[in-house]
mmCIF file of C-alpha atoms in Angstrom:
data_model
loop_
_atom_site.group_PDB
_atom_site.id
_atom_site.type_symbol
_atom_site.label_atom_id
_atom_site.label_comp_id
_atom_site.label_asym_id
_atom_site.label_seq_id
_atom_site.Cartn_x
_atom_site.Cartn_y
_atom_site.Cartn_z
ATOM 1 C CA UNK Y 293 -190.839 -132.824 -32.954
ATOM 2 C CA UNK Y 294 -189.318 -132.006 -29.577
ATOM 3 C CA UNK Y 295 -188.331 -135.289 -27.914
ATOM 4 C CA UNK Y 296 -190.323 -136.125 -24.840
ATOM 5 C CA UNK Y 297 -188.548 -137.233 -21.733
ATOM 6 C CA UNK Y 298 -185.436 -135.926 -20.110
ATOM 7 C CA UNK Y 299 -185.428 -132.429 -21.583
ATOM 8 C CA UNK Y 300 -183.260 -131.311 -18.709
ATOM 9 C CA UNK Y 301 -181.573 -132.756 -15.660
ATOM 10 C CA UNK Y 302 -182.616 -131.707 -12.204
ATOM 11 C CA UNK Y 303 -180.090 -131.780 -9.408
ATOM 12 C CA UNK Y 304 -181.026 -131.725 -5.758
ATOM 13 C CA UNK Y 305 -180.163 -128.461 -4.022
ATOM 14 C CA UNK Y 306 -178.638 -128.195 -0.586
ATOM 15 C CA UNK Y 307 -180.935 -129.006 2.292
ATOM 16 C CA UNK Y 308 -181.518 -126.315 4.960
ATOM 17 C CA UNK Y 309 -179.258 -126.613 7.980
ATOM 18 C CA UNK Y 310 -180.693 -128.493 10.910
ATOM 19 C CA UNK Y 311 -179.036 -128.785 14.319
ATOM 20 C CA UNK Y 312 -177.783 -132.230 15.212
ATOM 21 C CA UNK Y 313 -180.361 -134.280 17.051
ATOM 22 C CA UNK Y 314 -179.616 -136.318 20.130
ATOM 23 C CA UNK Y 315 -179.104 -139.954 19.255
ATOM 24 C CA UNK Y 316 -181.597 -142.361 20.689
ATOM 25 C CA UNK Y 317 -180.218 -145.538 22.212
ATOM 26 C CA UNK Y 318 -180.334 -148.418 19.759
ATOM 27 C CA UNK Y 319 -182.730 -151.223 20.457
ATOM 28 C CA UNK Y 320 -181.428 -154.702 21.052
ATOM 29 C CA UNK Y 321 -182.771 -155.874 17.703
ATOM 30 C CA UNK Y 322 -180.113 -155.715 15.004
ATOM 31 C CA UNK Y 323 -180.986 -154.811 11.459
ATOM 32 C CA UNK Y 324 -179.963 -157.250 8.783
ATOM 33 C CA UNK Y 325 -176.889 -155.897 7.004
ATOM 34 C CA UNK Y 326 -177.139 -155.496 3.257
ATOM 35 C CA UNK Y 327 -174.378 -157.478 1.532
ATOM 36 C CA UNK Y 328 -171.307 -155.613 0.356
ATOM 37 C CA UNK Y 329 -169.669 -156.190 -3.002
ATOM 38 C CA UNK Y 330 -167.270 -158.567 -1.235
ATOM 39 C CA UNK Y 331 -170.260 -160.762 -0.276
ATOM 40 C CA UNK Y 332 -171.417 -161.264 -3.853
ATOM 41 C CA UNK Y 333 -171.120 -164.564 -5.638
ATOM 42 C CA UNK Y 334 -168.823 -164.797 -8.629
ATOM 43 C CA UNK Y 335 -171.872 -164.596 -10.903
ATOM 44 C CA UNK Y 336 -173.322 -161.492 -9.231
ATOM 45 C CA UNK Y 337 -169.879 -159.833 -9.097
ATOM 46 C CA UNK Y 338 -169.647 -160.300 -12.861
ATOM 47 C CA UNK Y 339 -173.066 -158.647 -13.172
ATOM 48 C CA UNK Y 340 -171.883 -155.747 -11.013
ATOM 49 C CA UNK Y 341 -168.790 -155.286 -13.184
ATOM 50 C CA UNK Y 342 -170.942 -155.197 -16.317
ATOM 51 C CA UNK Y 343 -173.314 -152.723 -14.690
ATOM 52 C CA UNK Y 344 -170.467 -150.408 -13.684
ATOM 53 C CA UNK Y 345 -168.981 -150.519 -17.187
ATOM 54 C CA UNK Y 346 -172.262 -149.180 -18.561
ATOM 55 C CA UNK Y 347 -173.321 -146.957 -15.653
ATOM 56 C CA UNK Y 348 -169.990 -145.119 -15.534
ATOM 57 C CA UNK Y 349 -170.180 -144.049 -19.174
ATOM 58 C CA UNK Y 350 -170.745 -140.318 -19.605
ATOM 59 C CA UNK Y 351 -173.779 -140.871 -21.826
ATOM 60 C CA UNK Y 352 -175.423 -143.064 -19.156
ATOM 61 C CA UNK Y 353 -175.965 -140.108 -16.802
ATOM 62 C CA UNK Y 354 -179.747 -139.743 -17.505
ATOM 63 C CA UNK Y 355 -180.261 -143.409 -16.601
ATOM 64 C CA UNK Y 356 -178.438 -143.482 -13.257
ATOM 65 C CA UNK Y 357 -181.298 -142.228 -11.085
ATOM 66 C CA UNK Y 358 -185.105 -142.628 -11.133
ATOM 67 C CA UNK Y 359 -186.899 -140.262 -13.511
ATOM 68 C CA UNK Y 360 -188.120 -137.299 -11.452
ATOM 69 C CA UNK Y 361 -191.224 -136.865 -13.586
ATOM 70 C CA UNK Y 362 -192.727 -134.250 -11.258
ATOM 71 C CA UNK Y 363 -189.688 -131.970 -11.408
ATOM 72 C CA UNK Y 364 -189.419 -132.512 -15.175
ATOM 73 C CA UNK Y 365 -193.152 -131.810 -15.568
ATOM 74 C CA UNK Y 366 -193.951 -135.113 -17.265
ATOM 75 C CA UNK Y 367 -197.412 -135.920 -15.855
ATOM 76 C CA UNK Y 368 -198.002 -138.704 -18.386
ATOM 77 C CA UNK Y 369 -194.812 -140.585 -17.438
ATOM 78 C CA UNK Y 370 -196.363 -142.797 -14.714
ATOM 79 C CA UNK Y 371 -199.312 -143.496 -17.003
ATOM 80 C CA UNK Y 372 -197.064 -144.817 -19.789
ATOM 81 C CA UNK Y 373 -194.299 -146.364 -17.682
ATOM 82 C CA UNK Y 374 -195.821 -148.834 -15.231
ATOM 83 C CA UNK Y 375 -192.521 -150.334 -14.013
ATOM 84 C CA UNK Y 376 -189.870 -147.598 -13.762
ATOM 85 C CA UNK Y 377 -186.263 -148.703 -13.415
ATOM 86 C CA UNK Y 378 -182.820 -147.090 -13.418
ATOM 87 C CA UNK Y 379 -179.196 -148.193 -13.155
ATOM 88 C CA UNK Y 380 -178.727 -146.839 -9.621
ATOM 89 C CA UNK Y 381 -181.679 -148.836 -8.320
ATOM 90 C CA UNK Y 382 -180.360 -151.947 -10.063
ATOM 91 C CA UNK Y 383 -176.991 -151.521 -8.337
ATOM 92 C CA UNK Y 384 -178.683 -151.198 -4.930
ATOM 93 C CA UNK Y 385 -180.820 -154.277 -5.589
ATOM 94 C CA UNK Y 386 -177.759 -156.216 -6.743
ATOM 95 C CA UNK Y 387 -175.802 -155.363 -3.590
ATOM 96 C CA UNK Y 388 -178.859 -156.175 -1.472
ATOM 97 C CA UNK Y 389 -179.031 -159.663 -2.956
ATOM 98 C CA UNK Y 390 -182.416 -159.149 -4.619
ATOM 99 C CA UNK Y 391 -181.475 -160.888 -7.883
ATOM 100 C CA UNK Y 392 -181.553 -164.683 -7.807
ATOM 101 C CA UNK Y 393 -179.917 -165.164 -11.202
ATOM 102 C CA UNK Y 394 -177.975 -163.193 -13.786
ATOM 103 C CA UNK Y 395 -181.088 -163.387 -16.007
ATOM 104 C CA UNK Y 396 -183.065 -161.452 -13.372
ATOM 105 C CA UNK Y 397 -180.338 -158.803 -13.416
ATOM 106 C CA UNK Y 398 -180.376 -158.603 -17.229
ATOM 107 C CA UNK Y 399 -184.176 -158.279 -17.266
ATOM 108 C CA UNK Y 400 -183.936 -155.259 -14.960
ATOM 109 C CA UNK Y 401 -181.295 -153.585 -17.152
ATOM 110 C CA UNK Y 402 -183.307 -154.251 -20.308
ATOM 111 C CA UNK Y 403 -186.301 -152.624 -18.592
ATOM 112 C CA UNK Y 404 -184.319 -149.373 -18.289
ATOM 113 C CA UNK Y 405 -183.777 -149.205 -22.056
ATOM 114 C CA UNK Y 406 -187.293 -150.409 -22.847
ATOM 115 C CA UNK Y 407 -188.851 -147.659 -20.697
ATOM 116 C CA UNK Y 408 -186.677 -144.975 -22.272
ATOM 117 C CA UNK Y 409 -187.582 -146.071 -25.808
ATOM 118 C CA UNK Y 410 -191.264 -146.420 -24.903
ATOM 119 C CA UNK Y 411 -191.602 -142.916 -23.487
ATOM 120 C CA UNK Y 412 -189.231 -140.894 -25.676
ATOM 121 C CA UNK Y 413 -189.770 -140.140 -29.337
ATOM 122 C CA UNK Y 414 -187.922 -142.191 -31.924
ATOM 123 C CA UNK Y 415 -184.885 -140.226 -33.066
ATOM 124 C CA UNK Y 416 -184.632 -138.206 -29.837
ATOM 125 C CA UNK Y 417 -181.315 -137.998 -28.017
ATOM 126 C CA UNK Y 418 -182.511 -140.166 -25.113
ATOM 127 C CA UNK Y 419 -183.995 -142.765 -27.473
ATOM 128 C CA UNK Y 420 -180.770 -143.050 -29.476
ATOM 129 C CA UNK Y 421 -178.655 -143.176 -26.322
ATOM 130 C CA UNK Y 422 -180.821 -145.943 -24.867
ATOM 131 C CA UNK Y 423 -180.345 -147.961 -28.062
ATOM 132 C CA UNK Y 424 -176.582 -147.432 -27.936
ATOM 133 C CA UNK Y 425 -176.325 -148.405 -24.265
ATOM 134 C CA UNK Y 426 -178.513 -151.460 -24.771
ATOM 135 C CA UNK Y 427 -176.204 -152.670 -27.534
ATOM 136 C CA UNK Y 428 -173.148 -152.073 -25.340
ATOM 137 C CA UNK Y 429 -174.746 -153.927 -22.423
ATOM 138 C CA UNK Y 430 -175.910 -156.865 -24.541
ATOM 139 C CA UNK Y 431 -172.401 -157.400 -25.938
ATOM 140 C CA UNK Y 432 -170.903 -157.587 -22.452
ATOM 141 C CA UNK Y 433 -173.741 -159.647 -21.010
ATOM 142 C CA UNK Y 434 -173.600 -162.169 -23.880
ATOM 143 C CA UNK Y 435 -170.139 -163.261 -22.684
ATOM 144 C CA UNK Y 436 -171.443 -163.885 -19.163
ATOM 145 C CA UNK Y 437 -174.524 -165.657 -20.473
ATOM 146 C CA UNK Y 438 -172.317 -168.159 -22.323
ATOM 147 C CA UNK Y 439 -170.203 -168.891 -19.241
ATOM 148 C CA UNK Y 440 -173.023 -169.192 -16.701
ATOM 149 C CA UNK Y 441 -175.868 -171.632 -17.459
ATOM 150 C CA UNK Y 442 -179.347 -170.546 -16.457
ATOM 151 C CA UNK Y 443 -180.366 -171.255 -12.857
ATOM 152 C CA UNK Y 444 -183.719 -169.547 -13.151
ATOM 153 C CA UNK Y 445 -186.720 -171.462 -11.935
ATOM 154 C CA UNK Y 446 -189.716 -170.730 -14.072
ATOM 155 C CA UNK Y 447 -192.841 -170.090 -12.020
ATOM 156 C CA UNK Y 448 -194.892 -169.484 -15.143
ATOM 157 C CA UNK Y 449 -194.448 -170.773 -18.635
ATOM 158 C CA UNK Y 450 -193.321 -168.133 -21.144
ATOM 159 C CA UNK Y 451 -195.669 -167.172 -23.951
ATOM 160 C CA UNK Y 452 -195.368 -169.850 -26.596
ATOM 161 C CA UNK Y 453 -194.185 -168.493 -29.916
ATOM 162 C CA UNK Y 454 -196.380 -169.538 -32.822
ATOM 163 C CA UNK Y 455 -195.956 -169.403 -36.559
ATOM 164 C CA UNK Y 456 -198.293 -166.399 -36.498
ATOM 165 C CA UNK Y 457 -195.814 -164.538 -34.250
ATOM 166 C CA UNK Y 458 -192.981 -165.228 -36.683
ATOM 167 C CA UNK Y 459 -195.082 -164.145 -39.679
ATOM 168 C CA UNK Y 460 -196.047 -160.995 -37.774
ATOM 169 C CA UNK Y 461 -192.379 -160.145 -37.231
ATOM 170 C CA UNK Y 462 -191.590 -160.822 -40.887
ATOM 171 C CA UNK Y 463 -194.307 -158.371 -41.924
ATOM 172 C CA UNK Y 464 -193.446 -155.723 -39.364
ATOM 173 C CA UNK Y 465 -189.774 -155.392 -40.295
ATOM 174 C CA UNK Y 466 -190.847 -154.195 -43.734
ATOM 175 C CA UNK Y 467 -192.328 -151.071 -42.112
ATOM 176 C CA UNK Y 468 -189.290 -150.100 -40.037
ATOM 177 C CA UNK Y 469 -186.665 -147.480 -40.775
ATOM 178 C CA UNK Y 470 -183.066 -148.443 -41.484
ATOM 179 C CA UNK Y 471 -182.082 -147.219 -38.015
ATOM 180 C CA UNK Y 472 -184.770 -149.357 -36.366
ATOM 181 C CA UNK Y 473 -183.730 -152.368 -38.433
ATOM 182 C CA UNK Y 474 -180.144 -151.803 -37.366
ATOM 183 C CA UNK Y 475 -181.261 -151.871 -33.739
ATOM 184 C CA UNK Y 476 -183.090 -155.173 -34.315
ATOM 185 C CA UNK Y 477 -180.019 -156.677 -35.983
ATOM 186 C CA UNK Y 478 -177.872 -155.590 -33.004
ATOM 187 C CA UNK Y 479 -180.242 -157.330 -30.570
ATOM 188 C CA UNK Y 480 -180.305 -160.536 -32.614
ATOM 189 C CA UNK Y 481 -176.531 -160.479 -33.060
ATOM 190 C CA UNK Y 482 -175.964 -160.218 -29.320
ATOM 191 C CA UNK Y 483 -178.689 -162.573 -28.106
ATOM 192 C CA UNK Y 484 -179.352 -164.996 -30.992
ATOM 193 C CA UNK Y 485 -176.284 -164.830 -33.254
ATOM 194 C CA UNK Y 486 -177.316 -168.067 -34.960
ATOM 195 C CA UNK Y 487 -180.310 -166.260 -36.453
ATOM 196 C CA UNK Y 488 -178.121 -163.989 -38.610
ATOM 197 C CA UNK Y 489 -176.444 -164.803 -41.914
ATOM 198 C CA UNK Y 490 -173.980 -162.199 -43.147
ATOM 199 C CA UNK Y 491 -172.961 -162.240 -46.801
ATOM 200 C CA UNK Y 492 -170.778 -159.393 -48.055
ATOM 201 C CA UNK Y 493 -172.759 -156.246 -47.184
ATOM 202 C CA UNK Y 494 -176.087 -158.024 -46.724
ATOM 203 C CA UNK Y 495 -177.534 -159.386 -43.506
ATOM 204 C CA UNK Y 496 -180.247 -162.031 -43.614
ATOM 205 C CA UNK Y 497 -182.409 -162.777 -40.568
ATOM 206 C CA UNK Y 498 -183.388 -166.424 -40.059
ATOM 207 C CA UNK Y 499 -186.657 -165.812 -38.228
ATOM 208 C CA UNK Y 500 -187.119 -169.472 -37.314
ATOM 209 C CA UNK Y 501 -183.823 -169.402 -35.402
ATOM 210 C CA UNK Y 502 -184.799 -166.481 -33.123
ATOM 211 C CA UNK Y 503 -185.500 -167.609 -29.562
ATOM 212 C CA UNK Y 504 -189.088 -167.191 -28.415
ATOM 213 C CA UNK Y 505 -188.425 -164.632 -25.682
ATOM 214 C CA UNK Y 506 -186.299 -162.492 -27.987
ATOM 215 C CA UNK Y 507 -188.870 -162.700 -30.788
ATOM 216 C CA UNK Y 508 -191.615 -161.508 -28.441
ATOM 217 C CA UNK Y 509 -189.477 -158.523 -27.429
ATOM 218 C CA UNK Y 510 -188.676 -157.708 -31.060
ATOM 219 C CA UNK Y 511 -192.347 -157.898 -32.025
ATOM 220 C CA UNK Y 512 -193.229 -155.552 -29.168
ATOM 221 C CA UNK Y 513 -190.484 -153.118 -30.196
ATOM 222 C CA UNK Y 514 -191.554 -153.188 -33.863
ATOM 223 C CA UNK Y 515 -195.197 -152.641 -32.905
ATOM 224 C CA UNK Y 516 -194.253 -149.563 -30.863
ATOM 225 C CA UNK Y 517 -192.138 -148.164 -33.701
ATOM 226 C CA UNK Y 518 -194.932 -148.587 -36.243
ATOM 227 C CA UNK Y 519 -197.523 -147.046 -33.896
ATOM 228 C CA UNK Y 520 -195.309 -144.013 -33.317
ATOM 229 C CA UNK Y 521 -194.669 -143.495 -37.035
ATOM 230 C CA UNK Y 522 -198.415 -143.480 -37.708
ATOM 231 C CA UNK Y 523 -199.000 -140.833 -35.041
ATOM 232 C CA UNK Y 524 -196.288 -138.527 -36.369
#
């Protein structure tokens, strides 16, 4: 199968020359200045450093700007991806002070990888790259997450994880490929290391030790993988 998604990169061409326009006098009302990197808190500066370490990688190029689905002729992209996100937009939002906590920042970055793996075929170059970048990000973010306790105020209660959810995950992992299982192990290792037991060359997942939010994400990922394999 040809992988869907970024089959090519589109670069903006030069704009036609326009003569300089006369500047209008500025009104007395001053616009609020967006914060510079120097204005960031220690926590948000750490987030920016992590973002740059991932964004500046050569293989992160397809994720730096919003997906130009019209230019790439991907009419189904906005139908499948309801909340598009990219690393460049995250950087702008970070500098503009739009993230209240480092968890909000991490959620936005995870959305980039989630969208890429939702739209692109399993095994495609973009899909594999998204998995690799997610693992790299999670390893760096895990260090920050340990240093900075959560300040997030919950406006809504997260979905409660039930025994049924854990049984569902236990059943779903049996239908995943070795590569998909490896991706799941990477996520658990970075976000819930206490849920893994490593013995020689074997890795055992303690499902009861996986945090609720992470388990919900893993169940969603496994469901998508299984659905795609049935279609192919």
